[in-house]
Short mmCIF file of C-alpha atoms in Angstrom, two decimals:
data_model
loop_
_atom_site.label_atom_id
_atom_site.label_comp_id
_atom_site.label_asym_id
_atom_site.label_seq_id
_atom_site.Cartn_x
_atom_site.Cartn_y
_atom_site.Cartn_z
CA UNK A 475 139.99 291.04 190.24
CA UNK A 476 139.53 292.56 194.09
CA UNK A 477 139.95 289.21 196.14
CA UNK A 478 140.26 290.20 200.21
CA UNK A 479 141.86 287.14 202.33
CA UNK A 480 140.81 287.23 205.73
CA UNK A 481 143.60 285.51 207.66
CA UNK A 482 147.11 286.41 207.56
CA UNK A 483 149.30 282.56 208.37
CA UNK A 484 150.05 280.33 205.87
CA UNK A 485 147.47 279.51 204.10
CA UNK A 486 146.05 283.15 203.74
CA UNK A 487 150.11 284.51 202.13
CA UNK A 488 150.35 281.13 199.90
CA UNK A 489 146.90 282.01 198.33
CA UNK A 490 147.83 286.02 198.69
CA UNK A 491 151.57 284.94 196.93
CA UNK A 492 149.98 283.27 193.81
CA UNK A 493 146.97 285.96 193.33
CA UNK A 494 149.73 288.80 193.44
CA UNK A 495 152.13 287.26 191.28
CA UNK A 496 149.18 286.57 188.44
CA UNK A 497 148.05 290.28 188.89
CA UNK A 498 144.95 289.96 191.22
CA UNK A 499 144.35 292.95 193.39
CA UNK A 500 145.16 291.51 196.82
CA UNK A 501 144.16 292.73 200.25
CA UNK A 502 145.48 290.41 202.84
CA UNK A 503 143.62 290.93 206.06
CA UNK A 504 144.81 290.41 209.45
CA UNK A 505 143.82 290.86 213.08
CA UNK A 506 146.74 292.86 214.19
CA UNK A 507 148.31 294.89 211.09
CA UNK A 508 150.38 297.05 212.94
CA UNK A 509 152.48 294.52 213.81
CA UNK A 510 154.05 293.31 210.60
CA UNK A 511 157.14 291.84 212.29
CA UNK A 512 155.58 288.99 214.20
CA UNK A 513 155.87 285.71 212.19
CA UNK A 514 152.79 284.26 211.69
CA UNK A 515 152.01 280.54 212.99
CA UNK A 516 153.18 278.68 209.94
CA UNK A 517 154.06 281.21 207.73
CA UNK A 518 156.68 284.13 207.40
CA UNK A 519 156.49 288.03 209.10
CA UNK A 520 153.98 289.77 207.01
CA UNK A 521 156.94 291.80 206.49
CA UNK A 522 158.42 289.18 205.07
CA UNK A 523 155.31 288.04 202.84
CA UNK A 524 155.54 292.27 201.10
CA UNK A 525 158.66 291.56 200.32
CA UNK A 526 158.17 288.58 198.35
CA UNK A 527 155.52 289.87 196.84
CA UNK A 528 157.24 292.68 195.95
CA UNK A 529 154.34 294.67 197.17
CA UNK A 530 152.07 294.52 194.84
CA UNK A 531 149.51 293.39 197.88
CA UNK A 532 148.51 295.52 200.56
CA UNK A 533 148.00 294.12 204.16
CA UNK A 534 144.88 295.64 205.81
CA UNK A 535 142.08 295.08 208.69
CA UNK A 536 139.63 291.73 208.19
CA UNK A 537 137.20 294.85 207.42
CA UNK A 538 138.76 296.05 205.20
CA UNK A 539 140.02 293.14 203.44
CA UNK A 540 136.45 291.73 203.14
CA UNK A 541 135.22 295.55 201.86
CA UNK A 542 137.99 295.17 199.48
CA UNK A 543 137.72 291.54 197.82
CA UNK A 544 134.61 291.31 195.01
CA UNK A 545 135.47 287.86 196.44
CA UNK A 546 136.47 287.06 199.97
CA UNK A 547 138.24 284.11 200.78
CA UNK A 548 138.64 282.84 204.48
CA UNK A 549 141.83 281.35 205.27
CA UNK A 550 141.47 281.14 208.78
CA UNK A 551 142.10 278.32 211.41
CA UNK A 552 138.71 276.68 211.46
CA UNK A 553 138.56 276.67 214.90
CA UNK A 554 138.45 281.15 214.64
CA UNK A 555 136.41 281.65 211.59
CA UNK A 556 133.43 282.41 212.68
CA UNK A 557 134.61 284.58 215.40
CA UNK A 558 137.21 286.60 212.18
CA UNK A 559 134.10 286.76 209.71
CA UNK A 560 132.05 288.62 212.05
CA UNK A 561 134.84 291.19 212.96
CA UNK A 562 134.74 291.20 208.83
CA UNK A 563 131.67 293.49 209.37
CA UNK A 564 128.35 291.57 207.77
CA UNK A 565 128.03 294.59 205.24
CA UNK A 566 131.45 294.16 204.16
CA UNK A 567 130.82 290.24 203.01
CA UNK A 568 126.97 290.78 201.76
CA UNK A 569 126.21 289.50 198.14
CA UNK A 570 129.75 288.36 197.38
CA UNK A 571 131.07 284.87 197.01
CA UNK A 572 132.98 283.89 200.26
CA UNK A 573 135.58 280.94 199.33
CA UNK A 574 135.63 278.76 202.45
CA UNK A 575 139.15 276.85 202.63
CA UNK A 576 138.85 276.47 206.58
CA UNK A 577 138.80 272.80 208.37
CA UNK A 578 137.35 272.97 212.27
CA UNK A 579 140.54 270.70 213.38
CA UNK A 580 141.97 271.05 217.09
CA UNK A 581 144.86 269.61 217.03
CA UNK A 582 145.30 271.13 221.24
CA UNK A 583 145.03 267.37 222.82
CA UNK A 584 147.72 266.31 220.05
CA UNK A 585 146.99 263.51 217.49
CA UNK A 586 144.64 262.46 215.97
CA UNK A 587 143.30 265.73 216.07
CA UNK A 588 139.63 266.32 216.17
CA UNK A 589 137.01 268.33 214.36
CA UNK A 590 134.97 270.83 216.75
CA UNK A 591 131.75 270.33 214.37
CA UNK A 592 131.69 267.61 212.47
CA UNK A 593 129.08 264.79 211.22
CA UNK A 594 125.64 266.85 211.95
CA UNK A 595 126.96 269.96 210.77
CA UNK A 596 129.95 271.40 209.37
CA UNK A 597 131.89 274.70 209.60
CA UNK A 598 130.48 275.46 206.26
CA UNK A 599 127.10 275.26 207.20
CA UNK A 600 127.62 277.60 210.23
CA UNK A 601 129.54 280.21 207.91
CA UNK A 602 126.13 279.92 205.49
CA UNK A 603 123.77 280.07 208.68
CA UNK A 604 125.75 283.05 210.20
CA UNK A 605 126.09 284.89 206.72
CA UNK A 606 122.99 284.08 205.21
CA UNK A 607 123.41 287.25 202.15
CA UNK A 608 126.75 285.89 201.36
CA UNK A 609 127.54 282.82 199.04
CA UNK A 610 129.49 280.09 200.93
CA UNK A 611 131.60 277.94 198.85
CA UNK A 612 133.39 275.30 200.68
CA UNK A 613 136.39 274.48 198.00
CA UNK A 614 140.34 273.90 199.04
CA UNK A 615 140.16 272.76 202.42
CA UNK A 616 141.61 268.99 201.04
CA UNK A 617 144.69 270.00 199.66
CA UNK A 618 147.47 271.66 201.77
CA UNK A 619 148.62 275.60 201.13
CA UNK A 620 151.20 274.71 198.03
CA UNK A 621 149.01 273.05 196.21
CA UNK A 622 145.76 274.62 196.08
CA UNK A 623 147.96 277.30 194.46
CA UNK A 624 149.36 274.75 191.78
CA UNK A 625 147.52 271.55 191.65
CA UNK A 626 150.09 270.30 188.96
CA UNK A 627 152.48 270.18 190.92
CA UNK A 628 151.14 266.47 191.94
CA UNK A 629 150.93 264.04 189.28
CA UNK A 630 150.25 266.69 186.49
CA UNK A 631 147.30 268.06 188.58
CA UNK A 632 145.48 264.59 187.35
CA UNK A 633 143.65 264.53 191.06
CA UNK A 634 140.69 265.74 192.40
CA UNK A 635 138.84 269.10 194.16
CA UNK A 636 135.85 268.98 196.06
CA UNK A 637 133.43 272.02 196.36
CA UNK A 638 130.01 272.79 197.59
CA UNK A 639 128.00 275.57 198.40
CA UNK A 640 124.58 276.00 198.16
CA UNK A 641 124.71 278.88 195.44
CA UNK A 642 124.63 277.09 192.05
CA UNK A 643 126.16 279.51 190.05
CA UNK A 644 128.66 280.57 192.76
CA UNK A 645 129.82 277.30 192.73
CA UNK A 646 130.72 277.50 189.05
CA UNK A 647 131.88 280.49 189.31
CA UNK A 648 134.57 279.22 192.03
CA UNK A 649 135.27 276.24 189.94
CA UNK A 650 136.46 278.64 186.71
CA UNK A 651 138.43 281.46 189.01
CA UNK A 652 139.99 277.98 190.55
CA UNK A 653 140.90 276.92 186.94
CA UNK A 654 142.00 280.61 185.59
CA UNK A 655 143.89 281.54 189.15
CA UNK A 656 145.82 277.98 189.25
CA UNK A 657 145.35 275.50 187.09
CA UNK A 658 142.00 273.15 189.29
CA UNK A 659 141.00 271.41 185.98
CA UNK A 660 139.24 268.25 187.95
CA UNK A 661 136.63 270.11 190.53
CA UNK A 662 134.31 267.46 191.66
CA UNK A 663 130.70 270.12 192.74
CA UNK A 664 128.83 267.92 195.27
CA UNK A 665 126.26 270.08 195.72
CA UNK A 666 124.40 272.13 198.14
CA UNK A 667 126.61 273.17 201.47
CA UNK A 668 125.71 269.92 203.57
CA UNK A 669 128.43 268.25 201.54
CA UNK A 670 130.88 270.26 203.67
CA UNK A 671 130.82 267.61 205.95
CA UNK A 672 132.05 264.90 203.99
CA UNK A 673 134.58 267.24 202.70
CA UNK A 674 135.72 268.70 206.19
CA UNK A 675 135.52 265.07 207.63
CA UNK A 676 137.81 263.82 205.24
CA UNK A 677 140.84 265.98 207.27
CA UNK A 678 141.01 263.16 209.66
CA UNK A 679 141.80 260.64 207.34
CA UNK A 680 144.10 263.09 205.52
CA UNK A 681 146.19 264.29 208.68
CA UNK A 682 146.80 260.40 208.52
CA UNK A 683 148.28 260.34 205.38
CA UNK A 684 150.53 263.64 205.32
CA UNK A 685 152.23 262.31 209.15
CA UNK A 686 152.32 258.53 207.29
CA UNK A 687 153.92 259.77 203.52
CA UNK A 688 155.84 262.72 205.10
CA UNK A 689 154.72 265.35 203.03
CA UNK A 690 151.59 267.39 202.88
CA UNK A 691 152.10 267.63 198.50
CA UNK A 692 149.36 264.09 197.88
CA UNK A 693 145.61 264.90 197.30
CA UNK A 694 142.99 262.07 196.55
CA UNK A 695 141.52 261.24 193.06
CA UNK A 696 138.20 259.25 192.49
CA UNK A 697 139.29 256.33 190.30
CA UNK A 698 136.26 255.30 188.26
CA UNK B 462 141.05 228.23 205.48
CA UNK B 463 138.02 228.73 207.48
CA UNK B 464 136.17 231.71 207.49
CA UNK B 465 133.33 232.52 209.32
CA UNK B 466 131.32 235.60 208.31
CA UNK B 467 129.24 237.20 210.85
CA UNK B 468 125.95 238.76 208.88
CA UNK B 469 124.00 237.68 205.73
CA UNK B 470 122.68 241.01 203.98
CA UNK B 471 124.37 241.83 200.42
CA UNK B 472 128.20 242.50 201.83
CA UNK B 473 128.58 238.94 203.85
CA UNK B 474 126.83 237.33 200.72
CA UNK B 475 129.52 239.33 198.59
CA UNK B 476 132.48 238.51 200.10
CA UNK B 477 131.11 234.72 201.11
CA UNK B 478 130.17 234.05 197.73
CA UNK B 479 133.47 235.21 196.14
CA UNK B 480 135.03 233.51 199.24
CA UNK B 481 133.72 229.92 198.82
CA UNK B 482 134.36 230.34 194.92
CA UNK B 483 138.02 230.03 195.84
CA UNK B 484 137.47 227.14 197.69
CA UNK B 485 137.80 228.82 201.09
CA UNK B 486 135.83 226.85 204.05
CA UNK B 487 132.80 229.80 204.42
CA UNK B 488 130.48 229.48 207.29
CA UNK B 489 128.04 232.48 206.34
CA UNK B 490 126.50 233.58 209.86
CA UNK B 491 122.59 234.83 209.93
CA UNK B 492 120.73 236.21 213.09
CA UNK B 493 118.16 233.75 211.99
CA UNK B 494 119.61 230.54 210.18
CA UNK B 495 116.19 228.64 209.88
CA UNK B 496 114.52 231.31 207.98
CA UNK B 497 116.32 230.76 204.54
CA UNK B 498 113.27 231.92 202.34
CA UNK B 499 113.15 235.32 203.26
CA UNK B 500 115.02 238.04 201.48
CA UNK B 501 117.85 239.74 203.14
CA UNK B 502 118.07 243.46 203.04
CA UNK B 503 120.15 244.52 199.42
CA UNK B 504 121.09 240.80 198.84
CA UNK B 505 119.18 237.84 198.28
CA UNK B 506 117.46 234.99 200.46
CA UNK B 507 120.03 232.16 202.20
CA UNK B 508 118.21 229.79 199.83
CA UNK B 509 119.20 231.42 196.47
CA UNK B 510 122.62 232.44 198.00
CA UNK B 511 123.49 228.53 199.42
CA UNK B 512 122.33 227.85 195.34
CA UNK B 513 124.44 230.66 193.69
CA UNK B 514 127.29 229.25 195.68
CA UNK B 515 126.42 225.30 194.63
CA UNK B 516 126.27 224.74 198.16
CA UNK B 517 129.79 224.97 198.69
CA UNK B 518 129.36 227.08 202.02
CA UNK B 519 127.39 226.87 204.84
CA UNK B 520 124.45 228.66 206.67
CA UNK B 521 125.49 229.06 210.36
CA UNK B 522 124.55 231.12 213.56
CA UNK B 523 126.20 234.04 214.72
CA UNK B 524 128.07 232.11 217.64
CA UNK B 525 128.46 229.21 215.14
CA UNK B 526 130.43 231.19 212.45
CA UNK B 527 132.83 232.92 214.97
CA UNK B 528 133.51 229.60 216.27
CA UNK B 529 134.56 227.89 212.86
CA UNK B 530 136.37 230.66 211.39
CA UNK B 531 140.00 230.94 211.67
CA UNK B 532 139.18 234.53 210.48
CA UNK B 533 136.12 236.21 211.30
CA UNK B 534 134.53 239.03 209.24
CA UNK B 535 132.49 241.47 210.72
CA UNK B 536 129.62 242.09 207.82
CA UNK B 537 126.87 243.31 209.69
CA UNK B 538 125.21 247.16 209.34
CA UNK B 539 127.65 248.99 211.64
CA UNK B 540 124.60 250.30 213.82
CA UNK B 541 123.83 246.83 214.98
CA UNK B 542 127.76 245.43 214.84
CA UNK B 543 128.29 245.67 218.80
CA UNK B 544 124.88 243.51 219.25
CA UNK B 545 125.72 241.53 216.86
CA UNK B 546 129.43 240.33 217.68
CA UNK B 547 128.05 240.05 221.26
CA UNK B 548 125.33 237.32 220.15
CA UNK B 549 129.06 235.52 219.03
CA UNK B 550 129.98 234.85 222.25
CA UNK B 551 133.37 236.12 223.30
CA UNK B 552 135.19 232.66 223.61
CA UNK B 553 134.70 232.07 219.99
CA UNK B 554 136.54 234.92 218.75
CA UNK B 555 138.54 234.61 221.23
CA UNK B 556 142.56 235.28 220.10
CA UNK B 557 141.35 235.53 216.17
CA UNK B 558 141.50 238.57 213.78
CA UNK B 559 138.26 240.06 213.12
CA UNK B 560 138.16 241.98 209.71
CA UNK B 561 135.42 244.66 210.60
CA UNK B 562 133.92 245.66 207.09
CA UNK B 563 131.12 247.57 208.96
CA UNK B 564 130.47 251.34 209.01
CA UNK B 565 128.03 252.80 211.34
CA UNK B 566 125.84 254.65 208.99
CA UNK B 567 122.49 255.98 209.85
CA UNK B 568 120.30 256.82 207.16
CA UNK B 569 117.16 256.74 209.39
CA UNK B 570 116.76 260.73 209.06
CA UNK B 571 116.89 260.46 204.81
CA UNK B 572 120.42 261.99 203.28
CA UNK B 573 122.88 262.56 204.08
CA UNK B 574 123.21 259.89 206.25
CA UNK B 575 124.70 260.49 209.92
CA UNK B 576 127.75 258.25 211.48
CA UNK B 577 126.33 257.25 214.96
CA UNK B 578 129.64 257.48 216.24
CA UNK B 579 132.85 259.75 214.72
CA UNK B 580 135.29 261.83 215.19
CA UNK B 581 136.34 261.33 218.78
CA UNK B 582 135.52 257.46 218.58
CA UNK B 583 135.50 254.98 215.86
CA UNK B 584 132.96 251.41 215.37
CA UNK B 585 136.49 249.92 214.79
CA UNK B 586 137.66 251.12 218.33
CA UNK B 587 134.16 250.26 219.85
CA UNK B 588 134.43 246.67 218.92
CA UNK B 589 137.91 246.64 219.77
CA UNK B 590 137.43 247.78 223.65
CA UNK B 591 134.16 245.54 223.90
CA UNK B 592 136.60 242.30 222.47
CA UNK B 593 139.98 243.22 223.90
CA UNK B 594 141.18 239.58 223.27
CA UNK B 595 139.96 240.17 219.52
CA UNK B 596 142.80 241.05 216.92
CA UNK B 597 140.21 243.89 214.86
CA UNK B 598 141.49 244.95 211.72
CA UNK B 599 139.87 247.70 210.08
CA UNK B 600 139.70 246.90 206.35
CA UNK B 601 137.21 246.81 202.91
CA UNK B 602 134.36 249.12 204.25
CA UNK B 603 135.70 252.44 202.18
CA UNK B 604 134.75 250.05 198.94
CA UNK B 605 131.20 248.80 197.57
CA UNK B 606 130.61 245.03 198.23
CA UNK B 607 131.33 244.37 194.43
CA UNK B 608 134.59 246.01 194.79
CA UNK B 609 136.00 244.43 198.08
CA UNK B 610 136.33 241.41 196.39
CA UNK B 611 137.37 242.87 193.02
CA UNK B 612 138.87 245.43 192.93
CA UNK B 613 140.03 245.14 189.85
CA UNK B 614 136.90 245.77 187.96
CA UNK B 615 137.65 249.41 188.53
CA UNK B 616 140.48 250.87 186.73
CA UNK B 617 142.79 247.44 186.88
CA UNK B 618 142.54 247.75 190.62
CA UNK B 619 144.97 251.27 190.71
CA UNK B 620 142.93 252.45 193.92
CA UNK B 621 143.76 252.29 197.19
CA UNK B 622 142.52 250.13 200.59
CA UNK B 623 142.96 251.59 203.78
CA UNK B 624 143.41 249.23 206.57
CA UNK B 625 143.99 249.81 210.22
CA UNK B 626 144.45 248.11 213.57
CA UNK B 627 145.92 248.09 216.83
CA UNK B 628 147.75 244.41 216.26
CA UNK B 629 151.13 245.17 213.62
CA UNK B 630 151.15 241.23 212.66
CA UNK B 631 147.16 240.92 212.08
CA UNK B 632 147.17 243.85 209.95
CA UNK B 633 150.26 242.53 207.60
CA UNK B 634 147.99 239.06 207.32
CA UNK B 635 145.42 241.16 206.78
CA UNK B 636 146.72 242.49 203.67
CA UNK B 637 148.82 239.63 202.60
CA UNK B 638 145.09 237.43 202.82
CA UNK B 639 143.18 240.80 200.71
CA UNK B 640 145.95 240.31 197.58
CA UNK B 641 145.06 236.41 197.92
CA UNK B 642 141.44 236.21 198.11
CA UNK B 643 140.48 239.34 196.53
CA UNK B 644 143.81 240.86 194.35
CA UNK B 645 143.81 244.49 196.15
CA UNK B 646 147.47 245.48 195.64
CA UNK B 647 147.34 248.82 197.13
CA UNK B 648 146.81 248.71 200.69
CA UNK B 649 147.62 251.09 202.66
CA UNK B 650 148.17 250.35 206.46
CA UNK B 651 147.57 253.48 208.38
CA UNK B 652 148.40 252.05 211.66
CA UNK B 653 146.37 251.55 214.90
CA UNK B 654 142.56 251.13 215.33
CA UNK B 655 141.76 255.47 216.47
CA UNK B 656 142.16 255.60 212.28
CA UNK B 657 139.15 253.76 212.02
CA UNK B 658 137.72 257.43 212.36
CA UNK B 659 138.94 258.56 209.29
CA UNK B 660 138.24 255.77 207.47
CA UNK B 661 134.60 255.77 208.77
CA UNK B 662 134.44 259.32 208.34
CA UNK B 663 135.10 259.31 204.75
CA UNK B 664 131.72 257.67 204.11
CA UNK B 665 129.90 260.53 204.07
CA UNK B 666 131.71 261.83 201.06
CA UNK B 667 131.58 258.16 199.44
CA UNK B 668 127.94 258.17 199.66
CA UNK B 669 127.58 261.62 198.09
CA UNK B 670 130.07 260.39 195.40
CA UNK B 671 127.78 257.31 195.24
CA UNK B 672 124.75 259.30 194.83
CA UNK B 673 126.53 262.00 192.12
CA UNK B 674 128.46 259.24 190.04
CA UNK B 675 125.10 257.00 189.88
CA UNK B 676 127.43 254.41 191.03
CA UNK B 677 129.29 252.74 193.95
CA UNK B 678 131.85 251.32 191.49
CA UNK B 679 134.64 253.82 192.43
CA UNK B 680 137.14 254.49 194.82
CA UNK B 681 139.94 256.49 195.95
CA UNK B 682 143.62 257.01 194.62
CA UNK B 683 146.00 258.90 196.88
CA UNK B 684 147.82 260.81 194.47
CA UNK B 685 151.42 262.01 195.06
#
């Protein structure tokens, strides 16, 4: 499958590693590809990230990244999503499924950090509002990089994933490509897009945790 | 020991009920102790509750219950909490732990509900600054009333309880009191009071889960 990545840090080359490696046709897109050298927040050189991929992903433009993918993912920080998707080109994303992983979280006045929408709203919602021909699906943004990649890496993967969107079958259709890419076998679909809130307000809660256990590799389960 | 609950819908009659059962000294607080006939809210009227109980707690004011508990519990909705604890009087909580249960939920404007104060600020930290001499530990309001004080009824009690508070020695009796009254095993301290916003953020979430599962008998596991 065509899957373009728009952001380029860690997030972006963990889910870029594991699409590559399973055969996925990967465009990674980035805001400055022409300079491949500069590590990137988090994560390596895109240099770096070719070479462990063996370069069987190309790095491109967020244009054409999101021209490429059949399904575009944005891996961005929250806080520049909106701001990458439009450089995306709104042609480029209409019609396809757009796999939100972002969280709104400034972390600039140090900890806790807070969410710059939150409550009333929610990042996904203003992706949906701004892209109104493309299919939001909020799905990811609870578990760090390594493990929305391989969920069974944590207690056999027997823990949970929350999506939404408001695109009923795009939601299922995320929930089986998260299944067939790495392994998501418990997706909990809340529903329509509002129920990015809950999901993007858990980060608070979940910062928390990862500075409290020492490690970012947890996720939460609903114990019934 | 003696316990004075401050409010009288379903979650102080919850945790009273199960409270006085064990022989703990309850004084249930009420906005409006001579009006024992009338229904209150989810739960039921003062009248059936004092007879459910066999009269082995009491039916108090506000400034009445905060003055004979040792421990106070903070039971009332969270939009009304600040109002509430004020009616209390500050010299009877004066020096005690106050286990704040309360989440300020607004579901004036239909689902999903709104928090009337996140992110940035926390109910928890609210009461906190308005009762600086008050020992507030953040504790049982991610749960259903039903589950605070069993949480075993849902898978053997393997789920977790997040407390939180600014006072180290408040929240260990905190959780020491929770395994005595109630059984919870798995608390998890996450430190000082400003995580009362993630804990009060996650209710979104819960009340979509709520809504989904067709049940608030559930909880979280964090899963490593």
């Amino acid at each position: 499958m065509k899957i373009g990545i728009i952001g380029s840090g860690i997030v972006g080359q963990t889910l870029g590693s594991a699409l590559a490696d399973r055969g996925e046709d990967v465009a990674l897109g980035t805001r400055s590809p022409d300079r491949l050298g500069d590590k990137r927040g988090w994560g390596k050189s895109l240099d770096d990230w070719l070479r462990g991929v063996e370069h069987r992903a190309r790095i491109v433009s967020f244009p054409d990244a999101a021209a490429h993918g059949e399904v575009v993912i944005n891996a961005t920080p929250g806080t520049v999503s909106l701001e990458a998707l439009a450089l995306c080109g709104t042609g480029n994303l209409r019609g396809k499924i757009l796999i939100d992983v972002a969280n709104p979280l400034d972390f600039s006045a140090g900890m806790p950090p807070v969410l710059t929408v939150s409550n009333r709203d929610s990042l996904g919602e203003q992706i949906q509002r701004a892209f109104p021909d493309v299919k939001v699906v909020k799905a990811l943004n609870t578990v760090t990089a390594q493990l929305m990649v391989n969920p069974a890496q944590v207690a056999g993967g027997e823990h949970d994933l929350f999506i939404c969107g408001d695109d009923e079958r795009a939601r299922k259709e995320v929930a089986q490509l998260l299944e067939q890419w790495f392994g998501w076998r418990n997706v909990i679909d809340l529903g329509d897009i509002t129920n990015a809130r809950g999901t993007e307000m858990l980060l608070p809660l979940w910062v928390r945790l990862y500075s409290m256990l020492g490690t970012p590799m947890f996720n939460f389960r609903v114990v019934r």
